Every structure is written in structure tokens, then in C-alpha cells.
CSV table of C-alpha atoms in Angstrom, one decimal:
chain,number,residue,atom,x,y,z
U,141,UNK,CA,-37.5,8.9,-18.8
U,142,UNK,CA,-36.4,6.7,-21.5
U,143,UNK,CA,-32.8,7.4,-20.6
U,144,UNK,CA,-33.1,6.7,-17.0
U,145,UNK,CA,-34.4,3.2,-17.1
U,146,UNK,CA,-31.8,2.3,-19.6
U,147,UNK,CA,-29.2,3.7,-17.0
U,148,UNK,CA,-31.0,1.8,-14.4
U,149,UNK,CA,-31.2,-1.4,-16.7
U,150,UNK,CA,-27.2,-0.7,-16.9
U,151,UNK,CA,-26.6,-0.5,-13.5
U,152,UNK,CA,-28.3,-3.3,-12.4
U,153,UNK,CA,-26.9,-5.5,-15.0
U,154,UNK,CA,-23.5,-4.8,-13.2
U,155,UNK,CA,-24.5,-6.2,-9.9
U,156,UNK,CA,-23.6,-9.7,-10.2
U,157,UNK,CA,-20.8,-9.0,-12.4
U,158,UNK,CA,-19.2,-7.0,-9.4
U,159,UNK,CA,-20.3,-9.8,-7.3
U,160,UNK,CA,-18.0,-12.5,-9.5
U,161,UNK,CA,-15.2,-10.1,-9.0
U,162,UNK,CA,-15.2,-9.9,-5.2
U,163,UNK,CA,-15.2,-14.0,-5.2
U,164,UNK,CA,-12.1,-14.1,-7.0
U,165,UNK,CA,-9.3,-14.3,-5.1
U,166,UNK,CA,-6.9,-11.3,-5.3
U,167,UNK,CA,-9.1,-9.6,-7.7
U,168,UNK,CA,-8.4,-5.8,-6.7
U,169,UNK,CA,-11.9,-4.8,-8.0
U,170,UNK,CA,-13.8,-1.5,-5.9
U,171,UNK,CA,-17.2,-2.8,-5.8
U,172,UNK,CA,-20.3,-1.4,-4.6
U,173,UNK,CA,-21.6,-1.7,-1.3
U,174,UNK,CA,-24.5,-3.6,-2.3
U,175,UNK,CA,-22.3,-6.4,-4.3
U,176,UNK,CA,-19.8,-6.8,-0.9
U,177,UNK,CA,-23.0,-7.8,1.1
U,178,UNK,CA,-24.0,-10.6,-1.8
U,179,UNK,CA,-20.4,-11.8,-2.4
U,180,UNK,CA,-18.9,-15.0,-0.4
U,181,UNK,CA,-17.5,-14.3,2.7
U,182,UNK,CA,-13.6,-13.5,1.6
U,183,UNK,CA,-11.8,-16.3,3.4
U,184,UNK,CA,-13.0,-19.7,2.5
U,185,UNK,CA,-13.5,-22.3,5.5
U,186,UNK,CA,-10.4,-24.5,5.5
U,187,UNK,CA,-10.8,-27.7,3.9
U,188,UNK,CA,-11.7,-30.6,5.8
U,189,UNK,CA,-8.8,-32.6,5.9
U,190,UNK,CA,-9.7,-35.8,3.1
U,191,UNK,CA,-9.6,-39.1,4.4
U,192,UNK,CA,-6.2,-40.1,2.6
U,193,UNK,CA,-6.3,-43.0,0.1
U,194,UNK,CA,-2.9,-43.9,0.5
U,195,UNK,CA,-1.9,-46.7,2.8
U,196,UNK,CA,2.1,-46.9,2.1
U,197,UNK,CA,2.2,-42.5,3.2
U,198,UNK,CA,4.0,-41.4,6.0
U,199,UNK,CA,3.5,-38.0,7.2
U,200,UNK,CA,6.1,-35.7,7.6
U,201,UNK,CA,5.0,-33.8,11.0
U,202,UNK,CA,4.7,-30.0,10.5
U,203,UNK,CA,7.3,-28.4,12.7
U,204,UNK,CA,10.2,-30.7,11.6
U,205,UNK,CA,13.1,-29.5,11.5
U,206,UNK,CA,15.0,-29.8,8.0
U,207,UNK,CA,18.4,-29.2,7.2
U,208,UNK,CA,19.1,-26.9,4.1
U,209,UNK,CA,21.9,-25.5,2.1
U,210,UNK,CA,21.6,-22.2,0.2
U,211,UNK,CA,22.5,-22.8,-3.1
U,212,UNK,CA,24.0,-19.1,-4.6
U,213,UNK,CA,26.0,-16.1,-3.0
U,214,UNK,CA,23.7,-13.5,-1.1
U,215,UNK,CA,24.8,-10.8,0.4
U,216,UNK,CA,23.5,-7.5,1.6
U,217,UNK,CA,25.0,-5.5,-1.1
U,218,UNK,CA,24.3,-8.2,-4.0
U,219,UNK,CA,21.0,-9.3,-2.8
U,220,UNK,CA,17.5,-7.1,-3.1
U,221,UNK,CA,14.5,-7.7,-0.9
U,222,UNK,CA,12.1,-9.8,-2.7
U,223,UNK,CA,14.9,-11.7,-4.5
U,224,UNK,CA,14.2,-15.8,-4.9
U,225,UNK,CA,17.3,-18.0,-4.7
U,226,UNK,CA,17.5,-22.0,-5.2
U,227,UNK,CA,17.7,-24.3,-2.1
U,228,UNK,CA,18.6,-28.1,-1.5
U,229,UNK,CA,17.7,-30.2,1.5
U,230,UNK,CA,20.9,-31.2,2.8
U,231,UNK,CA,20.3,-34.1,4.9
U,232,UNK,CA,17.7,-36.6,4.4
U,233,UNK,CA,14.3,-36.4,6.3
U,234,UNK,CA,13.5,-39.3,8.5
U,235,UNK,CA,10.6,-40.3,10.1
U,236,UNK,CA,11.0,-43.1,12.9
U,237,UNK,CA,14.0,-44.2,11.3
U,238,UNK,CA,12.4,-44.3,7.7
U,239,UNK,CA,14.4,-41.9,5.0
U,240,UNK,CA,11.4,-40.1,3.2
U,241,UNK,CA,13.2,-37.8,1.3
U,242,UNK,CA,16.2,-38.3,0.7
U,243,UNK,CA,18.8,-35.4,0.3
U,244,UNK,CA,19.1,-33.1,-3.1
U,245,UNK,CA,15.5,-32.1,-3.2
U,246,UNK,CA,15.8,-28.5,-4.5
U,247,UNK,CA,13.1,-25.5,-3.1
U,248,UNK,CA,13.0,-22.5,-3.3
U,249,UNK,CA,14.2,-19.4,-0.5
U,250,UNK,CA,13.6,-15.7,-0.6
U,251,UNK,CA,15.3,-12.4,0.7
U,252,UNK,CA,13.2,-10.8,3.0
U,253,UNK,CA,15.3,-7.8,3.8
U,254,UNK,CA,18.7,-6.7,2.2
U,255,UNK,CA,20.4,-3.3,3.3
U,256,UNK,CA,23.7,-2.3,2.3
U,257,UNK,CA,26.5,-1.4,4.5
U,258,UNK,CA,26.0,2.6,4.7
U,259,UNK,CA,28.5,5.8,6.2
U,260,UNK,CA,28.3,6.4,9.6
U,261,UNK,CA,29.7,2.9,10.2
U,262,UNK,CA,26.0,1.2,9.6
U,263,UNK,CA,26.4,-2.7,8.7
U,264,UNK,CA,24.9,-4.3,6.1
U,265,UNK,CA,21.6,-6.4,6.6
U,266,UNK,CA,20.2,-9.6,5.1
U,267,UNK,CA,17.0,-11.7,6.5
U,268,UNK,CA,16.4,-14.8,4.3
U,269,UNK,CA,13.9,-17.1,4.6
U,270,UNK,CA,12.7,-20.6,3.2
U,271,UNK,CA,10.3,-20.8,1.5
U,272,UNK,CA,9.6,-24.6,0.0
U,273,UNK,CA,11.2,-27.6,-1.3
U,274,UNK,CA,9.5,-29.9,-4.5
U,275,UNK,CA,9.0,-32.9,-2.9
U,276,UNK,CA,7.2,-36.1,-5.1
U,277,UNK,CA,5.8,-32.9,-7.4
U,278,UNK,CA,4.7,-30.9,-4.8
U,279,UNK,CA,5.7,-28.4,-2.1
U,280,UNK,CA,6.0,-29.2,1.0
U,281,UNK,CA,6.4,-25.6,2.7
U,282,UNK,CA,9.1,-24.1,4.9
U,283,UNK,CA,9.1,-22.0,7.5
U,284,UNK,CA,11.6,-20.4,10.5
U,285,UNK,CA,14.8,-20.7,9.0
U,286,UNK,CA,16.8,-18.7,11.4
U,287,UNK,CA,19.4,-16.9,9.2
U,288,UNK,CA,19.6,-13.8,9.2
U,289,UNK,CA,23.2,-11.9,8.8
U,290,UNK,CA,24.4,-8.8,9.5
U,291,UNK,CA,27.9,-7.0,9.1
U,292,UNK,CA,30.1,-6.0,11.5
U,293,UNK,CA,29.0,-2.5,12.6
U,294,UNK,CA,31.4,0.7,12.8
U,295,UNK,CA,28.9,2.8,14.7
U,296,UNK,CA,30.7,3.4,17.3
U,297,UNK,CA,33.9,3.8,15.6
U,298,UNK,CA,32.2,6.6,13.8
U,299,UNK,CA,31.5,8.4,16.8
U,300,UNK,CA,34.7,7.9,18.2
U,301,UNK,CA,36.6,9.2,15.8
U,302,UNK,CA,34.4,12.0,15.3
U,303,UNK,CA,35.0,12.9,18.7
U,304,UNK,CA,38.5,13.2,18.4
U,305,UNK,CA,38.5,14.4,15.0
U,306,UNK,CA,36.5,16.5,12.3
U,307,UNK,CA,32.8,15.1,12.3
U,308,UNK,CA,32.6,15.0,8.9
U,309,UNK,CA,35.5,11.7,9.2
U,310,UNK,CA,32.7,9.9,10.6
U,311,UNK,CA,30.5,10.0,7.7
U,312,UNK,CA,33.5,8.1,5.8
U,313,UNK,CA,33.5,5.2,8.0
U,314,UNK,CA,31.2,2.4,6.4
U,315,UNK,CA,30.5,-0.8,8.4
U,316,UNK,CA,31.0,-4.4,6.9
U,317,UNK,CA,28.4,-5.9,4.2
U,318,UNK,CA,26.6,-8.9,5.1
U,319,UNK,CA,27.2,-12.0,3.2
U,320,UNK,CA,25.7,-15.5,2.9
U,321,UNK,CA,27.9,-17.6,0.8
U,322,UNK,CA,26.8,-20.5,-1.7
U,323,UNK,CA,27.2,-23.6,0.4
U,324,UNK,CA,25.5,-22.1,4.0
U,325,UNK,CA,23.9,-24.2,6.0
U,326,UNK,CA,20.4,-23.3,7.8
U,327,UNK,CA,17.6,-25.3,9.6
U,328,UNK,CA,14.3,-24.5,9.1
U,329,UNK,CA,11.2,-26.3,10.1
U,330,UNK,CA,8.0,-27.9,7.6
U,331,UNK,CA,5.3,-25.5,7.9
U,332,UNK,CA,2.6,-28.3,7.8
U,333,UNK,CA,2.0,-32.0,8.4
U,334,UNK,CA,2.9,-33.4,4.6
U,335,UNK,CA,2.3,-37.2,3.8
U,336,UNK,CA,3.6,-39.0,0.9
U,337,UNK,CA,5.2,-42.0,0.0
U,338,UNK,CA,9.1,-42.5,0.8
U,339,UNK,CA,10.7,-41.5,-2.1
U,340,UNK,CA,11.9,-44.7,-4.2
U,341,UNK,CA,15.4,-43.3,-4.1
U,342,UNK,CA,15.6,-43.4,-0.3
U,343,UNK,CA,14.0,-46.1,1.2
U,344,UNK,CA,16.6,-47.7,3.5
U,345,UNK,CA,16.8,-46.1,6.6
U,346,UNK,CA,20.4,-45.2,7.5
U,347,UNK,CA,22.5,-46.4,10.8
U,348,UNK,CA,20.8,-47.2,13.5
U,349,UNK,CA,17.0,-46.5,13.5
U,350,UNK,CA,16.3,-43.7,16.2
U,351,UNK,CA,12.9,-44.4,17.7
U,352,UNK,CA,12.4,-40.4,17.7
U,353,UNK,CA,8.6,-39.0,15.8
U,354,UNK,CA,10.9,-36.5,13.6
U,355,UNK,CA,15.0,-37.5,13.6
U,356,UNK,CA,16.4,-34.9,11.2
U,357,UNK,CA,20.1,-35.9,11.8
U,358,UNK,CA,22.6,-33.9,14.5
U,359,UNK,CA,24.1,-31.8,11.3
U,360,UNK,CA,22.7,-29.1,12.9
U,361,UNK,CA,25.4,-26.8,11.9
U,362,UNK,CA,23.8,-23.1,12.3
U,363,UNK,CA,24.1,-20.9,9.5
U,364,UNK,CA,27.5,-19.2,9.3
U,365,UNK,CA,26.9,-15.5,7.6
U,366,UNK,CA,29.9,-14.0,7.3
U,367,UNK,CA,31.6,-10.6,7.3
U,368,UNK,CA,32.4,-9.4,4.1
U,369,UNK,CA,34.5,-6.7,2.8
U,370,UNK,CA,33.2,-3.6,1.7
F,270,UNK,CA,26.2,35.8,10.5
F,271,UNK,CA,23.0,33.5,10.8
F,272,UNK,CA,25.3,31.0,9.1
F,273,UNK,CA,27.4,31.2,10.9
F,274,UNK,CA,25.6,30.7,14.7
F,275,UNK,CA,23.5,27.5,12.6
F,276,UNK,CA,27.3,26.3,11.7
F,277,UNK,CA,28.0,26.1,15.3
F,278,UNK,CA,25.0,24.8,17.1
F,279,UNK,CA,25.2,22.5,14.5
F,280,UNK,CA,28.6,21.3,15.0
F,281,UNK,CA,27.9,21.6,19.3
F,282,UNK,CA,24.8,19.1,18.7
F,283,UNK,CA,27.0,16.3,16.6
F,284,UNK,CA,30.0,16.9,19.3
F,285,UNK,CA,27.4,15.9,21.7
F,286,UNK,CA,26.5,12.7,20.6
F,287,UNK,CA,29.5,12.3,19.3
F,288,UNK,CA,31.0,12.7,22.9
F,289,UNK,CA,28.5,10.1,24.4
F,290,UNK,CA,30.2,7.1,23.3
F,291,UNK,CA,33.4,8.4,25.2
F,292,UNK,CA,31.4,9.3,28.2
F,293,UNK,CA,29.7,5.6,29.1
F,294,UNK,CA,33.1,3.7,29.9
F,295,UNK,CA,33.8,6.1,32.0
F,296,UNK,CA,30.9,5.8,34.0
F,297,UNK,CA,30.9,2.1,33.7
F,298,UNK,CA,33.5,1.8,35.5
F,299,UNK,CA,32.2,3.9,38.5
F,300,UNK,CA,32.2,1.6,41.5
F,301,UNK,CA,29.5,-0.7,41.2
F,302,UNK,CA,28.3,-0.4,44.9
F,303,UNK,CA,25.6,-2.6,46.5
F,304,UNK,CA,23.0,-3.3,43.9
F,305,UNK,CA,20.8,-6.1,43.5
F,306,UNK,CA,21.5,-9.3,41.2
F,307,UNK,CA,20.9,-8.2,38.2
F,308,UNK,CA,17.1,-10.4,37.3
F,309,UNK,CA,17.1,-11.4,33.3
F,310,UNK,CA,14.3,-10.1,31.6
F,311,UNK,CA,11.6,-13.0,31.0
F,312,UNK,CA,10.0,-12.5,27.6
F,313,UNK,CA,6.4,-14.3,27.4
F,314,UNK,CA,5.8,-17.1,24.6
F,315,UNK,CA,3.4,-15.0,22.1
F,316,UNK,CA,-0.2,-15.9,21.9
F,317,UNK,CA,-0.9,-19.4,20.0
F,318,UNK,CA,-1.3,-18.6,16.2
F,319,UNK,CA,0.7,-15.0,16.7
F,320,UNK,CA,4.2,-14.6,16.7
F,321,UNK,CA,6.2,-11.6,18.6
F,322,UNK,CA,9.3,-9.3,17.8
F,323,UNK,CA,11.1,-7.9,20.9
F,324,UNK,CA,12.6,-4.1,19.8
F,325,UNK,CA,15.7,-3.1,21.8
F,326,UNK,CA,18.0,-0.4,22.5
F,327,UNK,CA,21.0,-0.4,24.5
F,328,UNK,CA,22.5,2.4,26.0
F,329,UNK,CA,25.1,4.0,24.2
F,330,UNK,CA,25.9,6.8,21.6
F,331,UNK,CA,23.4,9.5,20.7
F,332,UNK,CA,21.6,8.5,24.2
F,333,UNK,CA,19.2,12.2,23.4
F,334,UNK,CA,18.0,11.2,20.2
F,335,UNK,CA,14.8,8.9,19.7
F,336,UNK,CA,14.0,6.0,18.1
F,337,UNK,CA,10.2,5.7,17.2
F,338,UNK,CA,9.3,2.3,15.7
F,339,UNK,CA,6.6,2.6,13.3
F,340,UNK,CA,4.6,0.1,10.8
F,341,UNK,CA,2.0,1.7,8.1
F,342,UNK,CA,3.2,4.8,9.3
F,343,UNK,CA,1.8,4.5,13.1
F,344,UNK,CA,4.1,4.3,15.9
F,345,UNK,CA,4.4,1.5,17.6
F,346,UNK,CA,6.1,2.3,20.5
F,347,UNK,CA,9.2,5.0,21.1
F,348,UNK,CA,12.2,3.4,22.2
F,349,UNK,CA,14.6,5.4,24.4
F,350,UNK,CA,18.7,4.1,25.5
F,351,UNK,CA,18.7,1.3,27.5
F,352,UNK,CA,14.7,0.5,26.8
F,353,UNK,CA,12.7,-2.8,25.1
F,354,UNK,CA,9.1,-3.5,24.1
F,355,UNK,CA,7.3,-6.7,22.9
F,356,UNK,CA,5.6,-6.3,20.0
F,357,UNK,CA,2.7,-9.2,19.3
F,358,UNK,CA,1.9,-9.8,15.2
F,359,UNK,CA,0.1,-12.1,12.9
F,360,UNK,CA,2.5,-14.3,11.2
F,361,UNK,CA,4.0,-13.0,7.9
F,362,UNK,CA,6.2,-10.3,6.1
F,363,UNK,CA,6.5,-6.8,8.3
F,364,UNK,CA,7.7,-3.7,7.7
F,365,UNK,CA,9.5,-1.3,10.2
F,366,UNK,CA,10.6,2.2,9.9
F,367,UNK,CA,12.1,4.6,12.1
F,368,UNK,CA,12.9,7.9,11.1
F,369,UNK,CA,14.5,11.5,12.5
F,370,UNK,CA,16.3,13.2,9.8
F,371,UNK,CA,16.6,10.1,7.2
F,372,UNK,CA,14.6,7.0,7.2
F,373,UNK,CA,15.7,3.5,8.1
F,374,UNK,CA,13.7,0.5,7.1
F,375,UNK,CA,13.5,-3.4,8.9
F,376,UNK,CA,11.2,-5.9,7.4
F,377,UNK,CA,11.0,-9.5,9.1
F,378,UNK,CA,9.2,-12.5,8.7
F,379,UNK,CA,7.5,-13.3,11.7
F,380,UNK,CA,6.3,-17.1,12.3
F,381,UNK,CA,3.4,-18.1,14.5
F,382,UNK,CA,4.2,-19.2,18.0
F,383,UNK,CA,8.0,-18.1,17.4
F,384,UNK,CA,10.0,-14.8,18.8
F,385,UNK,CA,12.7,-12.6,17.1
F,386,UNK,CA,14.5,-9.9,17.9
F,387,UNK,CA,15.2,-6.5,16.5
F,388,UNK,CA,18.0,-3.7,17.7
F,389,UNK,CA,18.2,0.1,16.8
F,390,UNK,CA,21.4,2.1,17.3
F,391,UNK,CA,21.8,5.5,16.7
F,392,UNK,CA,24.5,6.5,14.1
F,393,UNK,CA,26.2,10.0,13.4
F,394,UNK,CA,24.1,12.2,10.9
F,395,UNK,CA,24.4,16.0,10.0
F,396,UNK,CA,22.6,17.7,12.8
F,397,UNK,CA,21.2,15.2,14.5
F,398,UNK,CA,22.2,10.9,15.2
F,399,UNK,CA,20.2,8.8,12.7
F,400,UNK,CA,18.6,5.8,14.0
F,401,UNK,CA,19.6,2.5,12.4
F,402,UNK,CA,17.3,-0.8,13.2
F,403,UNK,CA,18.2,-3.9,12.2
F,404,UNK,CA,18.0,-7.5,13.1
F,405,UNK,CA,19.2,-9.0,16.2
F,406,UNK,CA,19.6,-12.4,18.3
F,407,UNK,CA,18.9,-13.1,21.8
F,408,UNK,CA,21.9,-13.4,22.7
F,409,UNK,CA,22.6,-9.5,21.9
F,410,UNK,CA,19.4,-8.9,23.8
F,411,UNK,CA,20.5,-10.5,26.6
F,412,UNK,CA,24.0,-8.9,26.9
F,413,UNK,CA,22.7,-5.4,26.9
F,414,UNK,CA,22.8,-4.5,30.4
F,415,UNK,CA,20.1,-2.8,32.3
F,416,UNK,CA,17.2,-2.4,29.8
F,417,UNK,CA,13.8,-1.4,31.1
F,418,UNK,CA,10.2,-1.4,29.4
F,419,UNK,CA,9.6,1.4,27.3
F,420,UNK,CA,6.9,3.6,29.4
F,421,UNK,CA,3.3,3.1,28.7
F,422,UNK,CA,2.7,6.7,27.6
F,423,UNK,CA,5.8,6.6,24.9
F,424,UNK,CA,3.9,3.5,23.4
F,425,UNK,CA,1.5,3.5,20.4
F,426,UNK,CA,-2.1,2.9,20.5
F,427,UNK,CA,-2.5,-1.2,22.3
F,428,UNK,CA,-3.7,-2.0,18.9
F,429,UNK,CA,-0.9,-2.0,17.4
F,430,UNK,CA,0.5,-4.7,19.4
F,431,UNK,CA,3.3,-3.3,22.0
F,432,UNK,CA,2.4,-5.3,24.9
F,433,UNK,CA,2.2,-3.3,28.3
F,434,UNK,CA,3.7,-4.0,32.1
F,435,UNK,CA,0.6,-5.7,32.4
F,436,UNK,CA,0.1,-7.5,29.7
F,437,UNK,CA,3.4,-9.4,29.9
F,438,UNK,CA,2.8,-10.0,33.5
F,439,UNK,CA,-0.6,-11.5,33.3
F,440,UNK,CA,0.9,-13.6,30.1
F,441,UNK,CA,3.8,-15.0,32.3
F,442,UNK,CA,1.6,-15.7,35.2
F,443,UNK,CA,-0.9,-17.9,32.2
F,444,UNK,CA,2.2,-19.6,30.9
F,445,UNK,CA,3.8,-20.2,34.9
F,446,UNK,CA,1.2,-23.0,35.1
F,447,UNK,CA,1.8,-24.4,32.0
F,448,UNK,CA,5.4,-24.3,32.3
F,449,UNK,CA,5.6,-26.5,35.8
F,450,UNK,CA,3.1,-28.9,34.5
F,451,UNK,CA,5.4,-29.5,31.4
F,452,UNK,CA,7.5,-32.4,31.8
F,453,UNK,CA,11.0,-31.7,31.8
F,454,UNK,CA,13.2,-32.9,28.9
């Protein structure tokens, strides 16, 4: 009897420490059904956007486009999904006509998918995406870079020269790797409206002032991914 | 003896994809007869906060062998020669596998309100072709010539997000509206 209650004592003195687990966030903890129905609900409302103190900000739109240069080789047989790699903005962002940050800011990218070239003439794969710049100490976040590279593939090479020749030939063939060299250009876009002051480095707005919301300059040079060797 | 009759279908079944490759020119250069302008495919924005991967496959090498698309394991949708589904997803990192005798694996990063485009091709393997997705533009999409939507019944449960026939018409006639009304830029 004695035994029991202790158990129960035990037991119940768990509760609310399950509870405290659940409301952390990304704690992988099972807990019992009873602590789920006592814990917050998972997601948090969003915040409600605070009135903002500062008079000189601009806000950087969300959706505007930014120009970015990847800063290291990647390349479907170097690279490894998962994999960070540095960025840079590469041209200024302007907002109607005002240079609010001013081009060098490094972020930060990451490989999303990297397949090496394989037999059979398969080409080699990369997806790369963008992940954030450090802008005035923070991060203003990056979205829908559109680069993603693939080698040249010998598929059908494989199969045509298997059907002249022994199958096994075919295996032999191996498609191009896919290869993002140090330098690249890409656009991608702000993944959220982000105000802060212009940074003092970049103040004067260049050339003529275009009257546009969001004027990320014509340097819209799409991302080149090249063909590599084997 | 047994050996020797697997050696042979064996070698009969890779011949035959094999051979496929040879075959389509020549019937692509049959005579092209009286058929229809050829309509481009219209692809539906995704729903607002969702963002959309369109799968396809043109025709080509190793036409007999399948190419199931499948995330966590369920199929999504199968996806025949000369065939194309939508697929609608929550924004972030996915995860894409097909698979017949060795497994090939995609992952993409889909963005809200944004569309992208994936390709599978089937490659030589030992007995059978091995099906190889990877990414794609819409340019590639829109050269492949006479694609079709995959079948209802060779999609995955709706769930999963392959839109049907219906589906994408009811979503182009919602976005018709929208579209006229838009002022042109």
C-alpha cells in the first residue's frame, strides 16, 4: 500500500515537469497524454507587429529581389546536401532611390541537394539556396534564389551505344558533374519586410533616383552553372 | 541451364529499352498529318501560402519502365513517358524518391506562392532502366512535346497533394478572373 502511493506521489510529481518539456521548443520529449492536453498549444500566435520606434527606418519590402554572389566553388561532386557556404550581396539594395545596404554584406547560403554525376550517363545535380545576409547585426532572410545546376546528361548516349554495342558499355558512360563556381551570380528575393536605418556607408543614392517601391539594379545576370568535367 | 535462359531474358529486356531511344526518331518523323495546334499546358498559380512542384516525363528511352514519385515513403503519383502532375506543398525542404531496382533521391526547397519543376528519365540498369529525377526549368517542361496528366487512378492518395483534372481546372477558372482584372504591366 505503502509502495503504491509513493509510486503515485512519483508519478504525479512528473506531470508538470513533462508539461515544461512539451513548451520547449524542439524539445523531442514523449510525454503522456495527460501533460499534451495541459501544455501550450505548439505554435505560438505570431507576434503582433510592434509599433517601431524608429523614425529614420526604411523598410526593405519582403519579396525584393537582391542580387548575390556565391562566394566558394560548389559542385555536385564537391558539395554535400546540408553543406553552408558564405554569400555577398552584390549590388546594393535601394529603396525609392535610397541605397540601404550597400554591397559586401556577407550571408549565408546552403546546399539543398548535391548528386554526383553517376554510370549510365546520369548528370550531376546541385540545388542551392539562400539563406540570409547580416545586415546592421541582424538577418534579414532570403528566399527563391533560383539556381539550381545540373550536368549535361549522357542518358541517352548510354542507350545508344548500348544498342549498338555490348550493354554493359553503357554502364561506363558517366554524365557531366554540376558546378557552381566562386564568383556566380544569383537573385533571390527578402523573405520578409525588414526595416532599418540606411547603412552609414551607403547613404547617397546612386545615378538617377528611380521612382520604383523596390529598384534592385538591372544586373540581373542569372546564375551561370556550368558543366564541369568528370 | 537456368543461367543461362535468366542471362538471356535478361540481356532481351535491356536490348529493349535500350532499342527505344533508336525507335522515337523514327517515328518522329512520320508524317505529321492534320492534327490540331498543339495547346501549351497552363499550370495554375499554387494556393496563397503553398507553393507547387510540377513532375515530368518526356517520352523517350525505357518508355515500359515506371517512375513512381514518392515522399515519406507514399506515392505521390506514378508518372508514365510523355506524362506530368502538379504536386501542391507547404513551403520548405522536400524529399523525393523514386525507385525500381536502385533508388534515386530529389530534395527541393519549395517557396510559398512560387512553382518549380522536376524531370525523371529513365537510365540503363542491369535488368531493368533505372529512373533518375532531378531538377528541371520551365523551359525543359515546355519543350517536351505532347505530355498529358498522369491518370487519376495512377495518382497517390489527394492528400498527398497531386492535383487532379479537376482540381487544376476549377483553379484556373478561380485565377481567370483574377487574371483579366489585373492590370497589365
Amino acid at each position: 500500500m505503502r509502495a503504491m502511493f509513493v509510486l503515485a506521489a512519483l508519478l504525479c510529481g512528473n506531470f508538470p515537469l513533462c508539461a515544461f518539456a512539451q513548451a520547449v521548443p524542439g524539445a523531442a520529449v514523449a510525454a503522456a497524454p495527460v501533460a499534451e492536453s495541459t501544455a501550450p498549444p505548439a505554435e505560438a500566435p505570431p507576434a503582433a507587429p510592434a509599433a517601431d520606434p524608429c523614425t529614420d527606418c526604411i523598410t526593405i519590402p519582403a519579396l525584393t529581389v537582391v542580387t548575390v554572389e556565391i562566394m566558394v566553388d560548389l559542385g555536385s561532386k564537391i558539395s554535400k546536401s546540408g553543406d553552408t557556404f558564405p554569400i555577398r550581396l552584390a549590388a546594393p539594395i535601394v529603396v525609392n532611390g535610397v541605397e540601404i545596404v550597400p554591397a559586401g554584406v556577407t550571408g549565408m547560403g546552403e546546399v539543398i541537394h548535391a548528386k554526383r554525376s553517376g554510370g549510365s550517363g546520369a548528370a550531376g545535380e546541385l540545388v542551392l539556396a539562400a539563406r540570409y545576409l547580416e545586415v546592421d547585426g541582424r538577418r534579414l532572410r532570403l528566399r527563391s534564389m533560383n539556381l539550381s545546376a545540373n550536368g549535361r546528361s549522357n542518358i541517352n548516349t548510354a542507350f545508344a551505344i548500348s544498342a549498338v554495342g555490348p550493354p554493359v558499355v553503357g554502364f561506363l558512360i558517366k554524365g557531366k558533374q554540376a558546378n557552381v563556381p566562386a564568383g556566380t551570380i544569383a537573385d533571390a528575393k527578402t523573405a520578409e519586410a525588414f526595416s532599418m536605418v540606411p547603412m552609414p556607408a551607403a547613404t547617397a543614392p546612386e545615378a538617377p533616383a528611380a521612382p520604383a517601391p523596390a529598384a534592385p539594379p538591372e544586373t540581373t545576370a542569372k546564375a551561370n552553372p556550368q558543366e564541369g568535367g568528370k | 541451364m537456368k543461367i543461362l535462359k535468366f542471362a538471356m531474358t535478361a540481356a532481351a529486356v535491356t536490348l529493349m529499352t535500350a532499342a527505344a531511344p533508336v525507335m522515337v526518331p523514327v517515328a518522329a518523323h512520320a508524317p505529321a498529318g492534320d492534327k490540331d495546334p498543339v495547346v501549351p499546358i497552363a499550370i495554375p498559380a499554387p494556393p496563397p501560402g503553398k507553393g507547387q512542384i510540377v513532375f515530368f516525363r518526356s517520352g523517350g528511352g525505357g518508355f515500359a519502365v515506371g517512375c513512381s514519385v514518392n515522399e515519406h515513403g507514399q506515392k505521390v503519383s506514378s508518372l508514365g513517358a510523355g506524362r506530368y502532375f502538379i504536386m501542391v506543398l507547404d513551403p520548405g525542404r522536400h524529399e523525393f524518391t523514386v525507385k525500381s531496382e536502385a533508388k534515386d533521391v530529389l530534395a527541393l526547397e519549395v517557396e510559398a506562392d512560387e512553382t518549380q519543376f522536376a524531370t525523371c528519365k529513365i537510365k540503363m540498369g542491369i535488368l531493368i532502366g533505372r529512373p533518375d529525377i532531378r531538377p528541371s526549368t520551365e523551359a525543359e517542361f515546355r519543350k517536351a512535346k505532347n505530355l498529358k496528366l498522369v491518370d487519376e487512378d495512377d495518382m497517390g492518395p489527394p492528400e498527398l497533394g497531386a492535383l487532379r483534372q479537376a482540381q487544376i481546372t476549377a483553379a484556373l477558372g478561380a485565377q481567370a478572373p483574377a487574371t483579366a482584372a489585373a492590370p497589365a504591366q
